[in-house]
Short mmCIF file of C-alpha atoms in Angstrom, two decimals:
data_model
loop_
_atom_site.label_atom_id
_atom_site.label_comp_id
_atom_site.label_asym_id
_atom_site.label_seq_id
_atom_site.Cartn_x
_atom_site.Cartn_y
_atom_site.Cartn_z
CA UNK A 1 -1.46 -23.03 12.35
CA UNK A 2 -4.50 -21.11 13.62
CA UNK A 3 -6.98 -19.71 11.13
CA UNK A 4 -6.38 -16.18 9.85
CA UNK A 5 -8.33 -13.84 12.18
CA UNK A 6 -11.61 -12.51 10.79
CA UNK A 7 -13.52 -9.99 12.93
CA UNK A 8 -17.24 -9.39 12.49
CA UNK A 9 -17.65 -5.75 13.51
CA UNK A 10 -21.42 -6.20 13.64
CA UNK A 11 -20.89 -8.13 16.85
CA UNK A 12 -19.44 -5.09 18.61
CA UNK A 13 -22.99 -3.86 19.22
CA UNK A 14 -24.27 -7.18 20.59
CA UNK A 15 -23.74 -9.39 23.60
CA UNK A 16 -20.81 -10.88 21.66
CA UNK A 17 -18.80 -7.64 21.90
CA UNK A 18 -16.39 -9.14 24.43
CA UNK A 19 -15.47 -12.02 22.14
CA UNK A 20 -15.04 -9.68 19.15
CA UNK A 21 -12.77 -7.36 21.16
CA UNK A 22 -10.73 -10.33 22.34
CA UNK A 23 -10.29 -11.47 18.74
CA UNK A 24 -9.00 -8.00 17.79
CA UNK A 25 -6.65 -8.05 20.78
CA UNK A 26 -5.29 -11.49 19.92
CA UNK A 27 -4.83 -10.52 16.26
CA UNK A 28 -2.91 -7.35 17.20
CA UNK A 29 -0.65 -9.26 19.60
CA UNK A 30 0.02 -12.37 17.54
CA UNK A 31 -0.65 -11.59 13.88
CA UNK A 32 -0.33 -7.85 13.21
CA UNK A 33 -3.14 -8.43 10.70
CA UNK A 34 -6.86 -9.16 10.75
CA UNK A 35 -9.76 -9.04 8.33
CA UNK A 36 -12.96 -7.06 8.94
CA UNK A 37 -16.47 -7.93 7.78
CA UNK A 38 -19.63 -5.94 8.50
CA UNK A 39 -17.38 -2.89 8.84
CA UNK A 40 -20.02 -0.33 7.86
CA UNK A 41 -18.75 0.62 4.39
CA UNK A 42 -21.50 -0.07 1.89
CA UNK A 43 -21.16 -2.96 -0.55
CA UNK A 44 -22.42 -0.70 -3.34
CA UNK A 45 -19.64 1.83 -2.71
CA UNK A 46 -16.98 -0.90 -2.62
CA UNK A 47 -18.28 -2.43 -5.86
CA UNK A 48 -18.14 0.97 -7.56
CA UNK A 49 -14.59 1.62 -6.29
CA UNK A 50 -13.51 -1.78 -7.63
CA UNK A 51 -15.14 -1.29 -11.01
CA UNK A 52 -13.70 2.19 -11.53
CA UNK A 53 -10.24 1.17 -10.31
CA UNK A 54 -10.09 -1.72 -12.77
CA UNK A 55 -11.43 0.45 -15.59
CA UNK A 56 -8.83 3.12 -14.81
CA UNK A 57 -6.02 0.57 -14.94
CA UNK A 58 -7.17 -0.73 -18.31
CA UNK A 59 -7.60 2.76 -19.73
CA UNK A 60 -4.62 4.58 -18.26
CA UNK A 61 -2.08 2.32 -16.53
CA UNK A 62 -1.90 -0.98 -18.39
CA UNK A 63 -0.05 0.24 -21.49
CA UNK A 64 2.43 2.22 -19.37
CA UNK A 65 3.18 -0.91 -17.35
CA UNK A 66 3.74 -3.00 -20.49
CA UNK A 67 6.11 -0.35 -21.84
CA UNK A 68 8.05 -0.34 -18.56
CA UNK A 69 8.34 -4.14 -18.61
CA UNK A 70 9.57 -4.07 -22.20
CA UNK A 71 12.07 -1.26 -21.57
CA UNK A 72 13.65 -3.19 -18.67
CA UNK A 73 13.51 -6.57 -20.38
CA UNK A 74 11.58 -8.04 -17.46
CA UNK A 75 9.71 -10.65 -19.48
CA UNK A 76 12.87 -12.62 -20.15
CA UNK A 77 14.78 -12.35 -16.87
CA UNK A 78 16.88 -15.38 -15.90
CA UNK A 79 17.85 -14.42 -12.34
CA UNK A 80 15.97 -13.06 -9.33
CA UNK A 81 15.20 -9.34 -9.48
CA UNK A 82 15.71 -7.72 -6.06
CA UNK A 83 15.47 -4.00 -6.76
CA UNK A 84 11.97 -3.53 -8.19
CA UNK A 85 8.42 -4.81 -7.86
CA UNK A 86 5.94 -6.20 -10.39
CA UNK A 87 3.27 -3.60 -9.70
CA UNK A 88 1.55 -0.63 -11.31
CA UNK A 89 0.71 2.07 -8.75
CA UNK A 90 -0.34 5.62 -8.06
CA UNK A 91 -0.92 7.44 -4.78
CA UNK A 92 -3.79 9.64 -3.63
CA UNK A 93 -3.42 11.93 -0.63
CA UNK A 94 -6.53 12.68 1.46
CA UNK A 95 -5.19 14.39 4.62
CA UNK A 96 -4.10 16.91 5.65
CA UNK A 97 -4.86 18.24 2.14
CA UNK A 98 -6.38 16.17 -0.65
CA UNK A 99 -4.71 15.94 -4.06
CA UNK A 100 -7.42 13.76 -5.64
CA UNK A 101 -8.72 16.65 -7.76
CA UNK A 102 -5.19 17.37 -9.01
CA UNK A 103 -4.68 13.97 -10.64
CA UNK A 104 -5.32 14.58 -14.34
CA UNK A 105 -5.47 10.85 -15.07
CA UNK A 106 -8.66 10.38 -13.03
CA UNK A 107 -12.06 11.10 -14.53
CA UNK A 108 -14.62 13.02 -12.50
CA UNK A 109 -16.64 9.97 -11.47
CA UNK A 110 -13.54 8.20 -10.14
CA UNK A 111 -12.39 11.30 -8.25
CA UNK A 112 -15.79 11.68 -6.61
CA UNK A 113 -16.07 8.05 -5.58
CA UNK A 114 -12.50 7.91 -4.20
CA UNK A 115 -13.17 10.98 -2.05
CA UNK A 116 -16.31 9.30 -0.72
CA UNK A 117 -14.45 6.03 -0.08
CA UNK A 118 -11.66 7.90 1.72
CA UNK A 119 -14.14 9.54 4.10
CA UNK A 120 -15.56 6.13 5.01
CA UNK A 121 -12.10 4.66 5.53
CA UNK A 122 -11.06 7.63 7.68
CA UNK A 123 -14.04 7.05 9.98
CA UNK A 124 -13.27 3.34 10.16
CA UNK A 125 -9.59 3.98 10.94
CA UNK A 126 -10.43 6.33 13.80
CA UNK A 127 -13.00 3.90 15.17
CA UNK A 128 -10.40 1.13 15.09
CA UNK A 129 -7.85 3.29 16.90
CA UNK A 130 -10.37 3.78 19.72
CA UNK A 131 -11.00 0.02 19.85
CA UNK A 132 -7.25 -0.51 20.18
CA UNK A 133 -7.16 2.05 22.98
CA UNK A 134 -9.89 0.15 24.77
CA UNK A 135 -8.01 -3.14 24.49
CA UNK A 136 -4.74 -1.52 25.60
CA UNK A 137 -6.28 0.20 28.62
CA UNK A 138 -5.53 3.64 27.18
CA UNK A 139 -7.98 6.52 27.45
CA UNK A 140 -10.34 6.86 24.50
CA UNK A 141 -8.86 9.12 21.84
CA UNK A 142 -5.25 8.64 23.01
CA UNK A 143 -3.98 7.23 19.70
CA UNK A 144 -5.84 9.81 17.61
CA UNK A 145 -4.34 12.57 19.77
CA UNK A 146 -0.80 11.20 19.36
CA UNK A 147 -1.29 10.87 15.61
CA UNK A 148 -2.68 14.40 15.28
CA UNK A 149 0.52 16.40 15.77
CA UNK A 150 -0.19 20.08 15.06
CA UNK A 151 -1.87 19.74 11.66
CA UNK A 152 -3.71 16.44 11.81
CA UNK A 153 -2.85 12.96 10.56
CA UNK A 154 -1.48 11.96 7.19
CA UNK A 155 -3.90 9.79 5.26
CA UNK A 156 -3.53 8.48 1.72
CA UNK A 157 -4.26 5.55 -0.56
CA UNK A 158 -1.82 3.55 -2.66
CA UNK A 159 -3.78 2.18 -5.62
CA UNK A 160 -2.00 -0.85 -7.06
CA UNK A 161 -2.50 -3.43 -9.75
CA UNK A 162 -0.42 -6.59 -9.96
CA UNK A 163 -0.67 -7.81 -13.58
CA UNK A 164 0.05 -11.41 -14.65
CA UNK A 165 3.76 -12.14 -14.33
CA UNK A 166 5.61 -14.71 -16.49
CA UNK A 167 8.30 -15.32 -13.84
CA UNK A 168 6.77 -14.96 -10.35
CA UNK A 169 9.60 -17.02 -8.89
CA UNK A 170 12.07 -14.32 -9.99
CA UNK A 171 10.13 -11.09 -9.40
CA UNK A 172 7.98 -10.26 -6.35
CA UNK A 173 4.77 -8.32 -6.77
CA UNK A 174 5.97 -6.35 -3.75
CA UNK A 175 9.08 -7.21 -1.75
CA UNK A 176 8.82 -8.09 1.95
CA UNK A 177 8.56 -5.12 4.33
CA UNK A 178 6.76 -3.74 7.36
CA UNK A 179 4.69 -0.59 6.97
CA UNK A 180 6.19 2.55 8.47
CA UNK A 181 3.02 4.27 9.59
CA UNK A 182 0.04 3.75 11.84
CA UNK A 183 -2.92 1.62 10.78
CA UNK A 184 -3.44 0.34 7.25
CA UNK A 185 -6.82 -0.50 5.70
CA UNK A 186 -6.68 -2.68 2.60
CA UNK A 187 -9.44 -3.29 0.07
CA UNK A 188 -8.03 -6.16 -1.98
CA UNK A 189 -9.10 -8.26 -4.92
CA UNK A 190 -11.36 -11.10 -3.84
CA UNK A 191 -10.46 -13.38 -6.77
CA UNK A 192 -6.70 -13.01 -7.31
CA UNK A 193 -4.59 -13.73 -4.22
CA UNK A 194 -0.97 -12.86 -3.53
CA UNK A 195 -0.70 -11.04 -0.18
CA UNK A 196 1.25 -12.99 2.44
CA UNK A 197 2.43 -12.23 5.99
CA UNK A 198 5.29 -13.74 7.95
CA UNK A 199 4.21 -15.58 11.11
CA UNK A 200 6.37 -17.98 13.09
CA UNK A 201 8.90 -17.99 10.23
CA UNK A 202 6.28 -19.12 7.71
CA UNK A 203 4.69 -17.15 4.90
CA UNK A 204 0.90 -17.30 5.28
CA UNK A 205 -1.69 -16.24 2.70
CA UNK A 206 -4.05 -13.41 3.61
CA UNK A 207 -7.27 -14.89 2.25
CA UNK A 208 -9.17 -12.88 -0.36
CA UNK A 209 -12.69 -12.28 0.94
CA UNK A 210 -15.48 -10.43 -0.85
CA UNK A 211 -16.18 -6.94 0.57
CA UNK A 212 -13.78 -7.31 3.51
CA UNK A 213 -11.24 -4.76 4.71
CA UNK A 214 -7.86 -6.17 5.77
CA UNK A 215 -6.20 -4.33 8.66
CA UNK A 216 -2.51 -4.33 9.49
CA UNK A 217 -0.47 -2.44 12.03
CA UNK A 218 2.48 -0.22 11.16
CA UNK A 219 5.76 0.48 12.94
CA UNK A 220 4.34 3.48 14.83
CA UNK A 221 1.79 1.35 16.68
CA UNK A 222 4.55 -1.05 17.68
CA UNK A 223 6.45 1.89 19.19
CA UNK A 224 3.43 3.46 20.92
CA UNK A 225 2.39 0.10 22.44
CA UNK A 226 6.01 -0.48 23.55
CA UNK A 227 6.05 -3.72 21.57
CA UNK A 228 2.78 -5.14 22.87
CA UNK A 229 1.48 -4.97 19.29
CA UNK A 230 3.84 -5.68 16.40
CA UNK A 231 4.15 -4.57 12.80
CA UNK A 232 4.65 -7.66 10.65
CA UNK A 233 6.63 -8.39 7.50
CA UNK A 234 4.41 -8.94 4.46
CA UNK A 235 4.81 -9.24 0.71
CA UNK A 236 2.87 -9.72 -2.51
CA UNK A 237 3.57 -12.76 -4.66
CA UNK A 238 3.09 -12.11 -8.37
CA UNK A 239 0.72 -14.48 -10.17
CA UNK A 240 0.89 -15.97 -13.65
CA UNK A 241 -2.86 -15.49 -14.14
CA UNK A 242 -5.18 -12.64 -13.22
CA UNK A 243 -4.69 -8.97 -12.38
CA UNK A 244 -4.79 -8.34 -8.62
CA UNK A 245 -6.29 -5.05 -7.43
CA UNK A 246 -5.14 -3.52 -4.15
CA UNK A 247 -6.16 -0.26 -2.47
CA UNK A 248 -4.07 0.22 0.67
CA UNK A 249 -5.03 3.27 2.74
CA UNK A 250 -2.49 4.46 5.30
CA UNK A 251 -3.75 6.37 8.36
CA UNK A 252 -0.47 7.76 9.70
CA UNK A 253 0.68 10.30 12.26
CA UNK A 254 1.13 13.90 11.19
CA UNK A 255 4.61 14.92 10.09
CA UNK A 256 5.43 16.65 13.39
CA UNK A 257 3.70 14.11 15.64
CA UNK A 258 5.98 12.96 18.46
CA UNK A 259 5.96 9.17 18.72
CA UNK A 260 7.00 7.28 21.84
CA UNK A 261 5.73 4.45 24.04
CA UNK A 262 2.51 5.36 25.86
CA UNK A 263 3.44 6.03 29.50
CA UNK A 264 0.61 3.76 30.66
CA UNK A 265 2.31 0.86 28.86
CA UNK A 266 5.74 1.41 30.39
CA UNK A 267 6.53 -0.01 33.81
CA UNK A 268 7.42 2.98 35.95
CA UNK A 269 9.44 0.85 38.36
CA UNK A 270 11.76 -0.43 35.64
CA UNK A 271 13.87 2.07 33.71
CA UNK A 272 14.73 -0.56 31.08
CA UNK A 273 11.14 -1.40 30.22
CA UNK A 274 10.86 1.36 27.59
CA UNK A 275 12.58 -0.40 24.72
CA UNK A 276 11.47 1.90 21.91
CA UNK A 277 12.74 5.42 21.10
CA UNK A 278 11.01 8.78 21.09
CA UNK A 279 11.11 10.60 17.76
CA UNK A 280 9.29 12.87 15.31
CA UNK A 281 7.32 10.88 12.73
CA UNK A 282 8.73 12.70 9.70
CA UNK A 283 12.27 11.86 10.82
CA UNK A 284 11.33 8.19 10.86
CA UNK A 285 9.81 8.42 7.38
CA UNK A 286 13.00 9.97 6.00
CA UNK A 287 14.98 7.03 7.39
CA UNK A 288 12.40 4.48 6.19
CA UNK A 289 12.51 5.76 2.61
CA UNK A 290 15.92 4.20 2.10
CA UNK A 291 15.45 1.14 4.29
CA UNK A 292 11.87 0.01 3.54
CA UNK A 293 12.81 -3.50 2.44
CA UNK A 294 15.09 -4.17 5.39
CA UNK A 295 14.33 -5.31 8.95
CA UNK A 296 12.60 -2.75 11.17
CA UNK A 297 14.81 -3.28 14.25
CA UNK A 298 17.82 -1.34 12.88
CA UNK A 299 15.46 1.53 12.05
CA UNK A 300 14.31 1.67 15.66
CA UNK A 301 17.94 1.58 16.83
CA UNK A 302 18.86 4.38 14.42
CA UNK A 303 16.02 6.52 15.80
CA UNK A 304 17.39 6.05 19.30
CA UNK A 305 20.58 7.70 18.09
CA UNK A 306 18.75 10.78 16.83
CA UNK A 307 16.25 10.97 19.69
CA UNK A 308 18.74 13.04 21.63
CA UNK A 309 17.07 15.91 19.78
CA UNK A 310 14.60 17.57 22.13
CA UNK A 311 11.41 16.23 20.60
CA UNK A 312 9.53 17.36 23.66
CA UNK A 313 10.21 20.95 22.68
CA UNK A 314 8.94 20.25 19.15
CA UNK A 315 5.72 18.83 20.54
CA UNK A 316 4.91 22.05 22.36
CA UNK A 317 5.46 24.36 19.40
#
């Protein structure tokens, strides 16, 4: 098995740019995941985000999680649990309108630093989308334009902690799934592992790496690239020791964005070459909500059935 792809973004401004772009291309085509170093987000900012996130869990979330575990009797389960995850989470929305200031659980320092972190991640996400355009032969800005819809992209962060689990063989930290959206930027714990992706029918660890950002591709990029890039099943394995921190930021299309294969990636001479449907992003999210932990292919097929709606007319509103 090849090594997990790690991309040094510092090389994009050197004579090694070609090799770095090729590594991104190969990762998008064959892994659906890659890890970024020298990505431009300051180490000091990341260290502060990590410290405040862990402090917030201890202060606000840990007792709630223990009470939930006790109320459901999860510490003494004897059979595999398939309908919940061993995680403590909350969600922050950044775009189109931020709700960070509305979360009463967050102190002012944490709110301020998460807003700053989100701005850095937003810039990185948009830079990455342009790099993908370059590798795909699409005009610069194409993916950002598709994602924009009429009100701009959706962007938010799922803040998760995966506490020590007494029965990791019976309860997943997070059950296997693909991500519904666009491009995902993950700042994960560098000491406690657990994230795995499915490649060639084998579960492979995504290696914890200090100050890296893990990138994975969502279902929408698979559709837009007409399958050239793939979203990949991944999961979190609960651990008996250590509390794993995870901040997954989802840069997704706007609710009314119309998603379909890029014309430049569809063979005009072959009517059957467009294998993915055309749909409105919010319609896909409504379907995904009930089918997250199932295979993505039936979701795509279901969207073909509803794509008889004139999404072209919606796009021009």
